[in-house]
XYZ file of C-alpha atoms in Angstrom:
568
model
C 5.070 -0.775 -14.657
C 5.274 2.923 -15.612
C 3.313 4.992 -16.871
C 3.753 6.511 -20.585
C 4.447 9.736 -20.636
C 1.143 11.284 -22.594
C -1.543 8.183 -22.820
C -3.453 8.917 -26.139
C -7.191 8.294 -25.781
C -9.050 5.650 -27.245
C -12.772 4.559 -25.782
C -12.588 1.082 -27.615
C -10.678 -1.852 -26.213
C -9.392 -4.388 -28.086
C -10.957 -7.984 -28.730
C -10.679 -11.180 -26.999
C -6.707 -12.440 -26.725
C -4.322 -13.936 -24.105
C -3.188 -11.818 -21.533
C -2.285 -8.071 -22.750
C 1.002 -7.037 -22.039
C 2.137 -3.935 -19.854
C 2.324 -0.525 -21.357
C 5.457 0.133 -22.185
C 7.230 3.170 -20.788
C 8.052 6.120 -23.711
C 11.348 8.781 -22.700
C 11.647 8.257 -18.874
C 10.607 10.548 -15.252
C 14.305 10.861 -14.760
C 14.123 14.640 -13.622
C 14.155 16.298 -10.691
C 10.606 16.931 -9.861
C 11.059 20.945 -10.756
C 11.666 19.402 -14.364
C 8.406 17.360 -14.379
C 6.115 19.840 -13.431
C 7.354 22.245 -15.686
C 6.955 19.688 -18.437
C 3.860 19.131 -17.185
C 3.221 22.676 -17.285
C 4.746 22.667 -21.148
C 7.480 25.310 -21.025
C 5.648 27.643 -18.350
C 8.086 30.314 -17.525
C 6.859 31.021 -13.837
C 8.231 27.510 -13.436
C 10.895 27.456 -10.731
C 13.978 29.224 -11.671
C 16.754 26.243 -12.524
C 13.822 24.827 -14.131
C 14.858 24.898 -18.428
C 11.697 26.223 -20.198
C 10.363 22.919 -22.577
C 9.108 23.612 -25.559
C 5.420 22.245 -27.509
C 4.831 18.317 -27.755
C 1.284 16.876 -29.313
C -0.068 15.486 -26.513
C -3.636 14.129 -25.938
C -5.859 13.333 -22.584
C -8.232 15.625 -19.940
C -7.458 19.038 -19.720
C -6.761 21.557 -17.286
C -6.989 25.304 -17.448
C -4.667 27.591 -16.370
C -5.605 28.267 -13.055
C -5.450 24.186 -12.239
C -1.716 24.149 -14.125
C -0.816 26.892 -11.387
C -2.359 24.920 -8.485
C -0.940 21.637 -9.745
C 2.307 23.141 -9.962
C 2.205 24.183 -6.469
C 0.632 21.065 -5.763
C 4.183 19.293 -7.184
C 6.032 21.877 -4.961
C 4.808 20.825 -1.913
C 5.083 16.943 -2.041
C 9.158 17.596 -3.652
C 9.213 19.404 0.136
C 7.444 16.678 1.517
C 9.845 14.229 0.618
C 12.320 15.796 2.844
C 10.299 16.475 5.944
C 9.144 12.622 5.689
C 12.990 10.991 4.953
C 14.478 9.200 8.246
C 17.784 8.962 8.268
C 20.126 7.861 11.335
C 20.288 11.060 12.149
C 16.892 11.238 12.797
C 16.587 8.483 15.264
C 15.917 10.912 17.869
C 12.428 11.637 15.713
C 12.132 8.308 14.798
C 11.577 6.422 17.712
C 9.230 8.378 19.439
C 5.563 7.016 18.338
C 2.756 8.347 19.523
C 0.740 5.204 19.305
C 1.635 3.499 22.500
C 2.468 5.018 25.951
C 5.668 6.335 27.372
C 6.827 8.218 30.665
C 8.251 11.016 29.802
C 11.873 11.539 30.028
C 12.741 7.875 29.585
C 15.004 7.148 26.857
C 12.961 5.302 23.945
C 14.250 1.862 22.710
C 15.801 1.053 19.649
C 15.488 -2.837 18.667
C 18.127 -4.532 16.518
C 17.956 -7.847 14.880
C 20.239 -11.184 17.014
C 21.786 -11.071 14.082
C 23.039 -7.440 13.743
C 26.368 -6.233 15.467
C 25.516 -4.501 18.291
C 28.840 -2.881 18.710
C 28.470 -1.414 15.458
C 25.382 0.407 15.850
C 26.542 1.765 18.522
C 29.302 3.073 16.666
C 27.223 4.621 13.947
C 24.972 6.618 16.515
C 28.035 7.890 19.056
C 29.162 9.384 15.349
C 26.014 10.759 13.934
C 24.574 12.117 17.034
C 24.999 14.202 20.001
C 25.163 13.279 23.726
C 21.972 14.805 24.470
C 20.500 13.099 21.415
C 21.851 9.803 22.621
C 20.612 10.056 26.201
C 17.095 9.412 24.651
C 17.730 6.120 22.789
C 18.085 3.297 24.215
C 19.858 0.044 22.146
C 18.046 -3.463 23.005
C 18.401 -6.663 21.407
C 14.640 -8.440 20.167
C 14.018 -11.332 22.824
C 13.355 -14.556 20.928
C 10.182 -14.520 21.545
C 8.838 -11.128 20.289
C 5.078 -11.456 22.666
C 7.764 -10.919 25.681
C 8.568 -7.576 24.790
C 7.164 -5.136 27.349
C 7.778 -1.909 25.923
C 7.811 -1.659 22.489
C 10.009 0.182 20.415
C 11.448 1.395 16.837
C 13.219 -1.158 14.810
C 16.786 -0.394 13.237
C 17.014 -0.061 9.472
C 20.399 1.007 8.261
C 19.540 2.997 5.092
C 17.037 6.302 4.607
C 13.075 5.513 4.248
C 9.737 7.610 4.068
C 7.185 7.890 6.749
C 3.411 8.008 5.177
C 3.487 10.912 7.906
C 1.161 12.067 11.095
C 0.572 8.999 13.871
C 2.954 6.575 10.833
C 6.209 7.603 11.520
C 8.076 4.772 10.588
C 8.729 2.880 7.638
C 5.353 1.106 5.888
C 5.519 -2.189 4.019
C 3.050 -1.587 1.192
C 3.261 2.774 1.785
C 6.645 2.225 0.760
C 5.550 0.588 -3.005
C 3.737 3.801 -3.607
C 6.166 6.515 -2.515
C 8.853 4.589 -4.048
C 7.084 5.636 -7.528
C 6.750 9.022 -6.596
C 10.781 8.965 -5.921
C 11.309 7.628 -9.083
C 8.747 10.362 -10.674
C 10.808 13.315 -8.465
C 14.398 11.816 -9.763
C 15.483 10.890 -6.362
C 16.448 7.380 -7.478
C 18.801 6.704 -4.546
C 16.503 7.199 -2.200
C 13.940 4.897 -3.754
C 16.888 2.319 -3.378
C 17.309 2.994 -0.305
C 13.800 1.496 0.558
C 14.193 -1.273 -1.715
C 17.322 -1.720 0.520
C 15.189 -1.258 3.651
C 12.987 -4.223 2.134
C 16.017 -6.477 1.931
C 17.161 -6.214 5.277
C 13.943 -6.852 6.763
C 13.846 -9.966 5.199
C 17.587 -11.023 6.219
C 17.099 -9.761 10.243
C 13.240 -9.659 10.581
C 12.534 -12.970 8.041
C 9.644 -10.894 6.416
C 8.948 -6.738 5.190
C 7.341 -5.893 8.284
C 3.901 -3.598 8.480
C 6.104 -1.325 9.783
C 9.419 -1.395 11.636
C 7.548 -1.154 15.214
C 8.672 -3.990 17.264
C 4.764 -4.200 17.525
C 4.764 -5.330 13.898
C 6.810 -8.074 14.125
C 4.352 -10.788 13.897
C 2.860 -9.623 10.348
C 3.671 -8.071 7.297
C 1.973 -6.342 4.429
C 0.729 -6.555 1.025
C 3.765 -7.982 -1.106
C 5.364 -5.520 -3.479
C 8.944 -6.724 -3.353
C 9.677 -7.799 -6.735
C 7.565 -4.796 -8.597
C 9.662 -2.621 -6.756
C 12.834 -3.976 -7.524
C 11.787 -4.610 -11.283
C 10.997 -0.352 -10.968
C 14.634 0.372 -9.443
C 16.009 -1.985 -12.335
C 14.520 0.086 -15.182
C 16.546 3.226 -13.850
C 19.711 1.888 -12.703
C 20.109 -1.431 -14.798
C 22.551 -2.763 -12.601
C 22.005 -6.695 -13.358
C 24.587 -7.303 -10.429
C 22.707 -6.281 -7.912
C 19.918 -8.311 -9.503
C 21.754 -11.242 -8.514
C 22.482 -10.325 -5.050
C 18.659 -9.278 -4.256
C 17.365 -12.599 -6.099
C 17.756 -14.642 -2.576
C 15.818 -12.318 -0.546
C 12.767 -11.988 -2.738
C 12.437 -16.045 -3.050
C 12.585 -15.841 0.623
C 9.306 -13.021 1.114
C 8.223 -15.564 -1.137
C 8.082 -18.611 0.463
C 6.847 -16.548 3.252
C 3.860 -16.413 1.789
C 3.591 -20.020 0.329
C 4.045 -21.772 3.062
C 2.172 -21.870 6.657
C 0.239 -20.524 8.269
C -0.239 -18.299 4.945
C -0.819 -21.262 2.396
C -3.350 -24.228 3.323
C -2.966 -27.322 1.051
C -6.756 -26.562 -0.232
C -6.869 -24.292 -3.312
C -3.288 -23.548 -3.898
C -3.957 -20.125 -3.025
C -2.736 -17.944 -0.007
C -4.182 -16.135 2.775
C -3.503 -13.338 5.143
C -2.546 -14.717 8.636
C -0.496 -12.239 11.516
C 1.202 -13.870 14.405
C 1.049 -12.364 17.672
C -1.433 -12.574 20.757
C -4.363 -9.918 21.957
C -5.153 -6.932 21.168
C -2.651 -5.425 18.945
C -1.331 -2.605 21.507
C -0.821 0.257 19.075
C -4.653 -0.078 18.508
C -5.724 -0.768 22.194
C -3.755 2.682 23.209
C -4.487 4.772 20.710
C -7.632 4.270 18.237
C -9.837 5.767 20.528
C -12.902 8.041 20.441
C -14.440 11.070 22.095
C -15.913 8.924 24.909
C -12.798 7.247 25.914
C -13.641 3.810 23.706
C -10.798 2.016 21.809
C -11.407 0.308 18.670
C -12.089 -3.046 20.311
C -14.464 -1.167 23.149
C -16.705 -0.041 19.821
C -16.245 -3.474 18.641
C -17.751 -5.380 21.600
C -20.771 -2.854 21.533
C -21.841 -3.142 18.018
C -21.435 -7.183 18.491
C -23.616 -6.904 21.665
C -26.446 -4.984 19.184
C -26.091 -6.814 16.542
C -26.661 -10.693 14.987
C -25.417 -10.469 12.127
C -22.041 -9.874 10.850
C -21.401 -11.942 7.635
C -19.691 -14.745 9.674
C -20.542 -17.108 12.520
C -20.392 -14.041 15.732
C -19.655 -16.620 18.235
C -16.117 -17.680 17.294
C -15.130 -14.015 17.761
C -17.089 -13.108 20.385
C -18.003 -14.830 23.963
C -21.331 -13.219 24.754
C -21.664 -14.673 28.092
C -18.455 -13.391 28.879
C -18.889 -9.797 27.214
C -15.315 -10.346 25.613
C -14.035 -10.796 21.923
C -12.452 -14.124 21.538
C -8.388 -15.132 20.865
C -9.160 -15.881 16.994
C -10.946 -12.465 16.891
C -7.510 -10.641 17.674
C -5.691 -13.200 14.915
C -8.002 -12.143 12.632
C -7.753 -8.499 13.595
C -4.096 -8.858 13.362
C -4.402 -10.481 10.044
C -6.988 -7.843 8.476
C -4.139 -4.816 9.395
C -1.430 -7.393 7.246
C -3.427 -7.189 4.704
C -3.350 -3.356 4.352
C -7.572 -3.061 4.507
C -7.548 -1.939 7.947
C -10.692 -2.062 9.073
C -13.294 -2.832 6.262
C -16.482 -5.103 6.203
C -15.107 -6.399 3.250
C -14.560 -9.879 4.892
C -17.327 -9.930 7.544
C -17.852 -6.888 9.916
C -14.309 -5.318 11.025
C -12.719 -8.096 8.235
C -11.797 -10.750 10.699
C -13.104 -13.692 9.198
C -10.012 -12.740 6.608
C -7.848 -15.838 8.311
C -10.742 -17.904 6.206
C -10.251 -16.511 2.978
C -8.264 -16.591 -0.292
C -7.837 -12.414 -1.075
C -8.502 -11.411 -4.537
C -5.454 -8.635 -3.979
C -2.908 -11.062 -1.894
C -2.994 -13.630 -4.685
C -2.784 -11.349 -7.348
C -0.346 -9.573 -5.652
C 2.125 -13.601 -5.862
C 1.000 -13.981 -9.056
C 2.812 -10.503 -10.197
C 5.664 -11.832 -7.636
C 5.679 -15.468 -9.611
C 6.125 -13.218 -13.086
C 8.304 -11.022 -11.925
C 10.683 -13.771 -10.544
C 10.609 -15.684 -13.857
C 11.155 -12.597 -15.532
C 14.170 -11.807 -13.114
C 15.855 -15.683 -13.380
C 15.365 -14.878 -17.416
C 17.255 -11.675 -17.408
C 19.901 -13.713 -15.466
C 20.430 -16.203 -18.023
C 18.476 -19.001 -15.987
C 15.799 -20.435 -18.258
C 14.966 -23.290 -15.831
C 14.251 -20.838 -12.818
C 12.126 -19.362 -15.498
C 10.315 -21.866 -16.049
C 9.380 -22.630 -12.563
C 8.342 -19.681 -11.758
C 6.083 -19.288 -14.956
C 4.510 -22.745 -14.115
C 3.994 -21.457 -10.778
C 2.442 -18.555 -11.937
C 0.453 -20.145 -14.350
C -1.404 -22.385 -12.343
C -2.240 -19.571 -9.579
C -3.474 -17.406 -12.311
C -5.931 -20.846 -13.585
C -6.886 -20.848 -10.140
C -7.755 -17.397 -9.364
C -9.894 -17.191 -12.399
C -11.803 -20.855 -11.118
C -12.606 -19.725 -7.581
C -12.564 -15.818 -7.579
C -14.188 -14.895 -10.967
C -17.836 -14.730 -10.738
C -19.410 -14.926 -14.450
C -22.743 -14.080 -13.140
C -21.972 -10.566 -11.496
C -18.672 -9.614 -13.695
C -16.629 -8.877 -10.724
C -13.562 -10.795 -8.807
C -14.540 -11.813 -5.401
C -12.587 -13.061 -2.202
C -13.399 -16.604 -1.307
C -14.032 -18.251 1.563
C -12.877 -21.396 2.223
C -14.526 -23.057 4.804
C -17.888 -22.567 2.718
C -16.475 -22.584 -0.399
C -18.237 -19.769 -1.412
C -17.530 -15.918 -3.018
C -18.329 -13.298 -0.927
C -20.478 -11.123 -2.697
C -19.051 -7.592 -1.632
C -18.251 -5.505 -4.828
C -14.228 -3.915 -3.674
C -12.074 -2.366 -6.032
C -9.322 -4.974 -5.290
C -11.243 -6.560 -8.230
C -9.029 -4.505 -10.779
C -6.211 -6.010 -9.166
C -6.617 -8.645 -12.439
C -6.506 -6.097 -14.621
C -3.270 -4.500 -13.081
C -1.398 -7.946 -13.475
C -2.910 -9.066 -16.688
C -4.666 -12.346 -15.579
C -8.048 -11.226 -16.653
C -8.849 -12.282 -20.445
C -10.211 -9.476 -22.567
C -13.594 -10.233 -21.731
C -13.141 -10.658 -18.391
C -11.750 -7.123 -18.224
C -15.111 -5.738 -20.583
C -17.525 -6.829 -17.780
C -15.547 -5.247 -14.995
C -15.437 -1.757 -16.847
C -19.384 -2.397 -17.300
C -19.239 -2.065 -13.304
C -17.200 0.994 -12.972
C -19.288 3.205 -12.933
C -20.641 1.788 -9.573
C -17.597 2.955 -7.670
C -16.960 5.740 -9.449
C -17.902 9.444 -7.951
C -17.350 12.563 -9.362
C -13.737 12.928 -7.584
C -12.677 9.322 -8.158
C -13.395 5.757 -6.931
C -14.810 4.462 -3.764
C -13.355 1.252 -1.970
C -16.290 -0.063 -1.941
C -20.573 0.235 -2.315
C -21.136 -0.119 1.400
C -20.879 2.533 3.493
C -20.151 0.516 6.855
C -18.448 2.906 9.466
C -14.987 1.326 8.495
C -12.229 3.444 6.619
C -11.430 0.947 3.833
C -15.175 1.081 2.726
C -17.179 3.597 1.140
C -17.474 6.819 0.777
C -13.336 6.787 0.643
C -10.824 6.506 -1.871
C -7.396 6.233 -1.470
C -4.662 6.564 -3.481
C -3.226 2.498 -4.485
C -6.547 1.659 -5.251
C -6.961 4.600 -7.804
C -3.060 3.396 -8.955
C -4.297 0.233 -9.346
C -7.838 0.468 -11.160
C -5.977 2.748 -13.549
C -3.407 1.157 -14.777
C -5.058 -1.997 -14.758
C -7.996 -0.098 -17.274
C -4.432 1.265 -19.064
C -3.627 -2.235 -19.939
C -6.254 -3.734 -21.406
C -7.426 -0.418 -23.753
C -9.269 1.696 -21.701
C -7.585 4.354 -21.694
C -10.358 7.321 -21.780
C -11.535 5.352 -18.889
C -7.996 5.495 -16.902
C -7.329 9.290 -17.755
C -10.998 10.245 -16.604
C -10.624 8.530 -13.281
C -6.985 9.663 -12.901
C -8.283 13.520 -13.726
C -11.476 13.239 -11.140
C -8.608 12.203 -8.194
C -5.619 14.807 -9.382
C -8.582 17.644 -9.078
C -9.730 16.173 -5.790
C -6.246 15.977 -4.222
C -5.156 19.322 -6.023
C -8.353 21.128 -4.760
C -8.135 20.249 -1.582
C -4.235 21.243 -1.415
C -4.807 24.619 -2.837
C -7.614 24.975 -0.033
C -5.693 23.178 3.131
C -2.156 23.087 2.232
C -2.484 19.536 2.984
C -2.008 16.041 1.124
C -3.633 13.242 3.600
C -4.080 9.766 3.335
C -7.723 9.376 2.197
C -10.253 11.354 0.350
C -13.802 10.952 1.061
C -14.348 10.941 -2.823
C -18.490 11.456 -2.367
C -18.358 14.818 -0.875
C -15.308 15.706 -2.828
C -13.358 16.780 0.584
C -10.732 15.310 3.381
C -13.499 15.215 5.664
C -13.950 11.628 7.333
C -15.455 11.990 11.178
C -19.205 12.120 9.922
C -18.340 8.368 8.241
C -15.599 6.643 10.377
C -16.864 4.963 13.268
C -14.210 2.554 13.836
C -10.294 2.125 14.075
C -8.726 5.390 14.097
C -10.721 8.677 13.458
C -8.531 10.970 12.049
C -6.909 11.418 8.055
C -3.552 11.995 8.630
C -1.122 14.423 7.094
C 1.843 13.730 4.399
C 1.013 12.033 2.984
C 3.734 9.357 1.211
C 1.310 7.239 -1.396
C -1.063 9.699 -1.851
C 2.539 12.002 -2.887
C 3.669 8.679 -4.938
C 0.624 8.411 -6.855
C -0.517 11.952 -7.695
C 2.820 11.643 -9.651
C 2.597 8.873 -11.142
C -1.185 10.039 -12.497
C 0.309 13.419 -13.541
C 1.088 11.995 -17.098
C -2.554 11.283 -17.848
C -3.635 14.946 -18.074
C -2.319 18.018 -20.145
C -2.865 21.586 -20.225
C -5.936 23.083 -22.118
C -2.992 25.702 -23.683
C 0.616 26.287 -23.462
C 1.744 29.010 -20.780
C 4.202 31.514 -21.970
């Protein structure tokens, strides 16, 4: 979905109907980003210099002065520079295997995995060319073991084509990350790049069956939220190359079935679940999330389930009290909450763990956008029974979401759980998610708006309404979910809505540029700063540097807002 280039405002949305379709892109974001600010910036002269002066459109939305054009243009500077200092390529192997999440003796050479079913002797081939002897000394080729839980020291996996990092500790290439700096890409011009990572995504399916969290060997046993198809359907508006359509259509129905079948799909409910492989503690947490006392994640974890009863699930299948230790389905379900992208939040329980027994509001949104898109991909291939499938499919996962998730009473989507076959009550912002793929009705869509303003602050939206010493709760927003909420309110007509929200989190991420010269990862979005070590008591305790979606989506929000006057 992309944005239109100037949204005109409207506070009325429209009545009752089926499901509203997308917005529909006007003109394109084809230029190089020095183009787009300076259209942004409505034929400003102190533009940079290749930059061709634009002249007056009518435009309508929130307004900036002249001061904020300047600062958002240097805002736009910086991430175009960003994109560079955050591309691997093979060159940069020598960068990108070194990870500062998990130990390693110094002046060992740092392993590089390949797939069993890549050509070693190739590889080889392409670093001895690209880099230098001393270069090579520190990388070390190794082949995965079959079974991944043997590997002993863990390592960077290959991936033949240029990515983005998010940037700080995530230097490597992020499953869902990737979705959002793919649109910035697009928004900065650098198309081949963005296919590069759609690339990336492909071969991770072929040599690692699944888009990885990230291409640690660590990460091999899970993957993360599943943006395949929107991001190919994105690549396809720019390039329209229906041939390569064809090629890709293999690999997406196989990150499909990944997540239709077991362990991610249980017979009950139709619906799917997130559920990460692997055994223990999940080392790049055990290593490296750890606090001014010398406590790891899972150190705080045991503590605040030796002081406390209750923690929205049943404590004792996570934790053996007698035994002071946190059980093997905790560290599945720990595993399974960082697949799902919300890592850590109390949205599922305390620390999300219980998250192996539930049906996600986002994850099953997130296949029924993947069942559309598929049907919409087989019908741009001239295969109306593929279609058809995959609109059946899609239909009956939308019914379902709106039988189990949709609570009438409270106006809100909720996660489900299973076992008690109940809603959890916990207000998130994954409950625009509906709105952002169109299964909500009209009405549906009126009663979530009524509870905006409960996550909104004056410098965007909050997670969540519970404040719970995990990252992925309040006070913080972060970029996808503001992406999300406001092209979902786009969709269905609430558009002053969209363009209010998107203005609060360009000023937030703009005023804390001009006063840092930083872009990070989250926003603490009550005090209007990047400040976060007063409110994060768990996981990791730092907001790191970059930073990729938080780049992606300030462009793709740019369009909402103009200039109070032209610049001349």
């Amino acid at each position: 979905m992309k944005l239109q280039p100037w949204v005109r405002i409207s506070s009325s949305a429209g009545q009752d109907q089926a499901t509203p379709p997308a917005p529909q892109a006007k003109g394109n974001l084809k230029s190089p980003l020095r183009i787009v600010f300076t259209i942004f910036l409505l034929g400003c002269q102190i533009a940079l210099s290749d930059a061709q002066p634009l002249g007056k459109a009518p435009l309508a939305g929130i307004f900036l002065g002249i001061q904020e054009q300047i600062q958002v243009a240097n805002t736009a500077v910086y991430i175009d520079q960003a994109w560079n200092d955050l591309t691997r390529t093979p060159k940069d192997i020598p960068i990108a295997v070194q990870d500062i999440k998990i130990p390693h003796d110094p002046g060992k050479p740092w392993p590089l995995y390949i797939s069993g079913l890549e050509d070693l002797e190739s590889i080889q081939t392409l670093l001895f060319r690209t880099l230098s002897s001393a270069e090579l000394s520190g990388v070390e080729i190794r082949t995965i073991p079959d079974d991944p839980d043997n590997i002993e020291e863990h390592g960077l996996l290959f991936l033949p084509y240029p990515y983005v990092v998010p940037g700080g500790r995530f230097n490597e290439m992020y499953g869902w990350d990737s979705y959002f700096i793919l649109l910035g890409l697009l928004a900065s011009g650098r198309t081949d790049l963005a296919k590069s990572i759609v690339e990336n995504y492909l071969y991770q399916v072929r040599h690692y069956q699944k888009i990885l969290n990230a291409n640690r060997t660590y990460y091999l046993g899970r993957s993360h939220p599943p943006f395949l198809t929107r991001a190919v359907l994105e690549l396809l508006e720019r390039t329209k190359d229906t041939a390569w359509l064809k090629r890709v259509l293999p690999f997406l129905l196989d990150h499909y079935r990944f997540w239709t079948c077991p362990p991610h799909v249980l017979e009950a409910g139709g619906l799917s679940r997130y559920y990460a492989l692997g055994k223990g503690p999940a080392p790049e947490v055990a290593w490296s999330e750890v606090d001014e006392l010398g406590r790891s994640h899972y150190d705080r974890v045991k503590d605040y389930y030796e002081e406390n009863a209750d923690v929205g699930y049943d404590k004792e299948l996570f934790f053996d009290a007698e035994a002071g230790e946190l059980t093997d389905l905790f560290y599945t379900g720990d595993r399974s909450v960082r697949e799902s992208g919300f890592d850590p939040t109390a949205r599922f329980g305390e620390f999300g763990v219980d998250i192996v027994n539930y049906f996600p509001v986002c994850l099953n949104t997130l296949l029924y956008v993947m069942e559309e898109d598929i049907a919409n991909i087989y019908r741009l291939l001239g295969d109306p029974m593929g279609a058809t499938l995959f609109e059946g499919l899609a239909r009956r996962r939308k019914n379902t979401i709106n039988c189990l998730l949709w609570d009438e009473q409270r106006g809100m989507y909720f996660d489900y759980q299973f076992r008690s076959r109940t809603r959890r009550v916990y207000p998130f912002l994954t409950t625009f998610y509906p709105l952002w793929a169109g299964i909500a009705s009209n009405a549906q869509a009126k009663r979530i708006v009524e509870n905006l303003p409960r996550f909104e602050t004056s410098c965007g939206l909050q997670a969540s309404l519970t404040p719970s010493g995990n990252q992925w709760d309040a006070p913080f927003g972060w970029a996808p979910l503001q992406w999300i909420a406001v092209r979902g309110l786009l969709r269905y007509g609430y558009a002053e809505e969209a363009a209010r929200i998107a203005e609060k989190f360009i000023r937030l991420v703009t005023d804390e540029h001009t006063r840092t010269g930083t872009i990070r990862e989250k926003y603490n979005v009550q005090a209007c700063n990047i400040e976060v070590s007063k409110d994060v008591q768990f996981g990791y305790l730092t907001n790191e540097v970059g930073f990729g979606w938080t780049n992606g989506v300030y462009l793709g929000l740019l369009p909402l807002i103009k200039p109070t006057k032209v610049l001349y």
